[in-house]
Amino acid sequence: MTPVRDGTAMVAGMTPRLDRQAYVFCTGAAVHPAALCAFREDEGLSQVLPLEAARATGHDVALPMARIVLDVFSALDGHGLTAAVSAALCEAQIACNMVAAYHHDHVFVPWADRDRALAVLLRLQSGTASG
């Protein structure tokens, strides 16, 4: 499969999918075996853990996040997807944290906003696909 580079094509094909698992952004000395992802920053290790794994290891779980997977195979050198998604969510006053992986982009939003965020992204996709 060839990755999509064009921003309009990425948005039109993003097919957002809500992961029903809650996650927590946290830090740690070592990557937890249940970590969805980890990133080494100058200040230390950041990772995204399933809520229950974070709770079991004593992390602050006050801000659970939902993950929305953008199922388009977005190119790492593509342009426009992150801007379009974050702008649409910002307009709806929904905070978002984007994580780009090799095959897909992942949008983390506050757990309470998950259904509304998914609806915003589906409208964005529909508007781009029909436009």
C-alpha positions as a Python dict, from the first residue, in 0.01 Angstrom:
ca = {
    (1, 'M'): (0, 0, 0),
    (2, 'T'): (126, 349, -88),
    (3, 'P'): (107, 618, 181),
    (4, 'V'): (-113, 921, 112),
    (5, 'R'): (75, 1255, 101),
    (6, 'D'): (-188, 1508, -5),
    (7, 'G'): (-367, 1677, 285),
    (8, 'T'): (-710, 1684, 123),
    (9, 'A'): (-683, 1316, 29),
    (10, 'M'): (-569, 1226, 381),
    (11, 'V'): (-867, 1402, 541),
    (12, 'A'): (-1110, 1253, 286),
    (13, 'G'): (-979, 903, 363),
    (14, 'M'): (-905, 932, 734),
    (15, 'T'): (-1202, 718, 851),
    (16, 'P'): (-1175, 809, 1222),
    (17, 'R'): (-1230, 516, 1458),
    (18, 'L'): (-1282, 548, 1833),
    (19, 'D'): (-1084, 313, 2055),
    (20, 'R'): (-1306, 235, 2356),
    (21, 'Q'): (-1001, 200, 2588),
    (22, 'A'): (-919, 499, 2811),
    (23, 'Y'): (-554, 609, 2827),
    (24, 'V'): (-339, 829, 3049),
    (25, 'F'): (-29, 1028, 2955),
    (26, 'C'): (236, 978, 3223),
    (27, 'T'): (607, 951, 3290),
    (28, 'G'): (826, 672, 3417),
    (29, 'A'): (1181, 545, 3448),
    (30, 'A'): (1121, 254, 3210),
    (31, 'V'): (867, 172, 2941),
    (32, 'H'): (573, -7, 3098),
    (33, 'P'): (490, -338, 2921),
    (34, 'A'): (134, -216, 2857),
    (35, 'A'): (242, 118, 2707),
    (36, 'L'): (68, 207, 2384),
    (37, 'C'): (360, 433, 2298),
    (38, 'A'): (659, 598, 2462),
    (39, 'F'): (878, 894, 2379),
    (40, 'R'): (1206, 1001, 2535),
    (41, 'E'): (1207, 1374, 2604),
    (42, 'D'): (1488, 1580, 2755),
    (43, 'E'): (1302, 1570, 3088),
    (44, 'G'): (1254, 1194, 3084),
    (45, 'L'): (1033, 920, 2947),
    (46, 'S'): (673, 999, 2853),
    (47, 'Q'): (432, 719, 2776),
    (48, 'V'): (67, 654, 2710),
    (49, 'L'): (-75, 378, 2930),
    (50, 'P'): (-415, 215, 2943),
    (51, 'L'): (-607, 373, 3232),
    (52, 'E'): (-603, 62, 3451),
    (53, 'A'): (-227, 8, 3404),
    (54, 'A'): (-166, 372, 3497),
    (55, 'R'): (-387, 342, 3804),
    (56, 'A'): (-220, 16, 3913),
    (57, 'T'): (125, 177, 3897),
    (58, 'G'): (20, 484, 4096),
    (59, 'H'): (8, 744, 3818),
    (60, 'D'): (-226, 1041, 3826),
    (61, 'V'): (-537, 930, 3634),
    (62, 'A'): (-735, 1254, 3668),
    (63, 'L'): (-726, 1322, 3292),
    (64, 'P'): (-820, 1006, 3104),
    (65, 'M'): (-796, 1039, 2728),
    (66, 'A'): (-971, 866, 2441),
    (67, 'R'): (-782, 765, 2127),
    (68, 'I'): (-927, 819, 1783),
    (69, 'V'): (-735, 633, 1514),
    (70, 'L'): (-723, 793, 1171),
    (71, 'D'): (-723, 487, 949),
    (72, 'V'): (-570, 652, 643),
    (73, 'F'): (-211, 538, 572),
    (74, 'S'): (-69, 887, 604),
    (75, 'A'): (280, 953, 472),
    (76, 'L'): (532, 1076, 725),
    (77, 'D'): (617, 1356, 481),
    (78, 'G'): (253, 1431, 401),
    (79, 'H'): (104, 1767, 485),
    (80, 'G'): (-225, 1902, 613),
    (81, 'L'): (-385, 1619, 811),
    (82, 'T'): (-272, 1730, 1156),
    (83, 'A'): (-359, 2092, 1079),
    (84, 'A'): (-709, 2007, 955),
    (85, 'V'): (-787, 1773, 1245),
    (86, 'S'): (-653, 2001, 1517),
    (87, 'A'): (-827, 2307, 1366),
    (88, 'A'): (-1164, 2130, 1352),
    (89, 'L'): (-1131, 2012, 1712),
    (90, 'C'): (-1011, 2354, 1826),
    (91, 'E'): (-1314, 2517, 1663),
    (92, 'A'): (-1531, 2275, 1864),
    (93, 'Q'): (-1329, 2365, 2177),
    (94, 'I'): (-1196, 2011, 2216),
    (95, 'A'): (-835, 1971, 2326),
    (96, 'C'): (-631, 1724, 2125),
    (97, 'N'): (-290, 1564, 2131),
    (98, 'M'): (-169, 1411, 1805),
    (99, 'V'): (64, 1114, 1786),
    (100, 'A'): (193, 1012, 1446),
    (101, 'A'): (302, 653, 1403),
    (102, 'Y'): (430, 480, 1091),
    (103, 'H'): (94, 377, 941),
    (104, 'H'): (-161, 604, 1108),
    (105, 'D'): (-214, 917, 1311),
    (106, 'H'): (-377, 896, 1652),
    (107, 'V'): (-577, 1174, 1813),
    (108, 'F'): (-608, 1181, 2191),
    (109, 'V'): (-894, 1385, 2333),
    (110, 'P'): (-1034, 1418, 2685),
    (111, 'W'): (-1245, 1111, 2764),
    (112, 'A'): (-1559, 1320, 2824),
    (113, 'D'): (-1530, 1470, 2472),
    (114, 'R'): (-1472, 1143, 2284),
    (115, 'D'): (-1810, 1104, 2113),
    (116, 'R'): (-1831, 1472, 2022),
    (117, 'A'): (-1474, 1465, 1886),
    (118, 'L'): (-1551, 1161, 1672),
    (119, 'A'): (-1858, 1339, 1532),
    (120, 'V'): (-1648, 1647, 1449),
    (121, 'L'): (-1392, 1436, 1264),
    (122, 'L'): (-1658, 1241, 1074),
    (123, 'R'): (-1813, 1572, 961),
    (124, 'L'): (-1470, 1699, 858),
    (125, 'Q'): (-1408, 1385, 654),
    (126, 'S'): (-1753, 1397, 498),
    (127, 'G'): (-1714, 1763, 403),
    (128, 'T'): (-1379, 1700, 240),
    (129, 'A'): (-1491, 1384, 60),
    (130, 'S'): (-1797, 1557, -84),
    (131, 'G'): (-1619, 1885, -159),
}
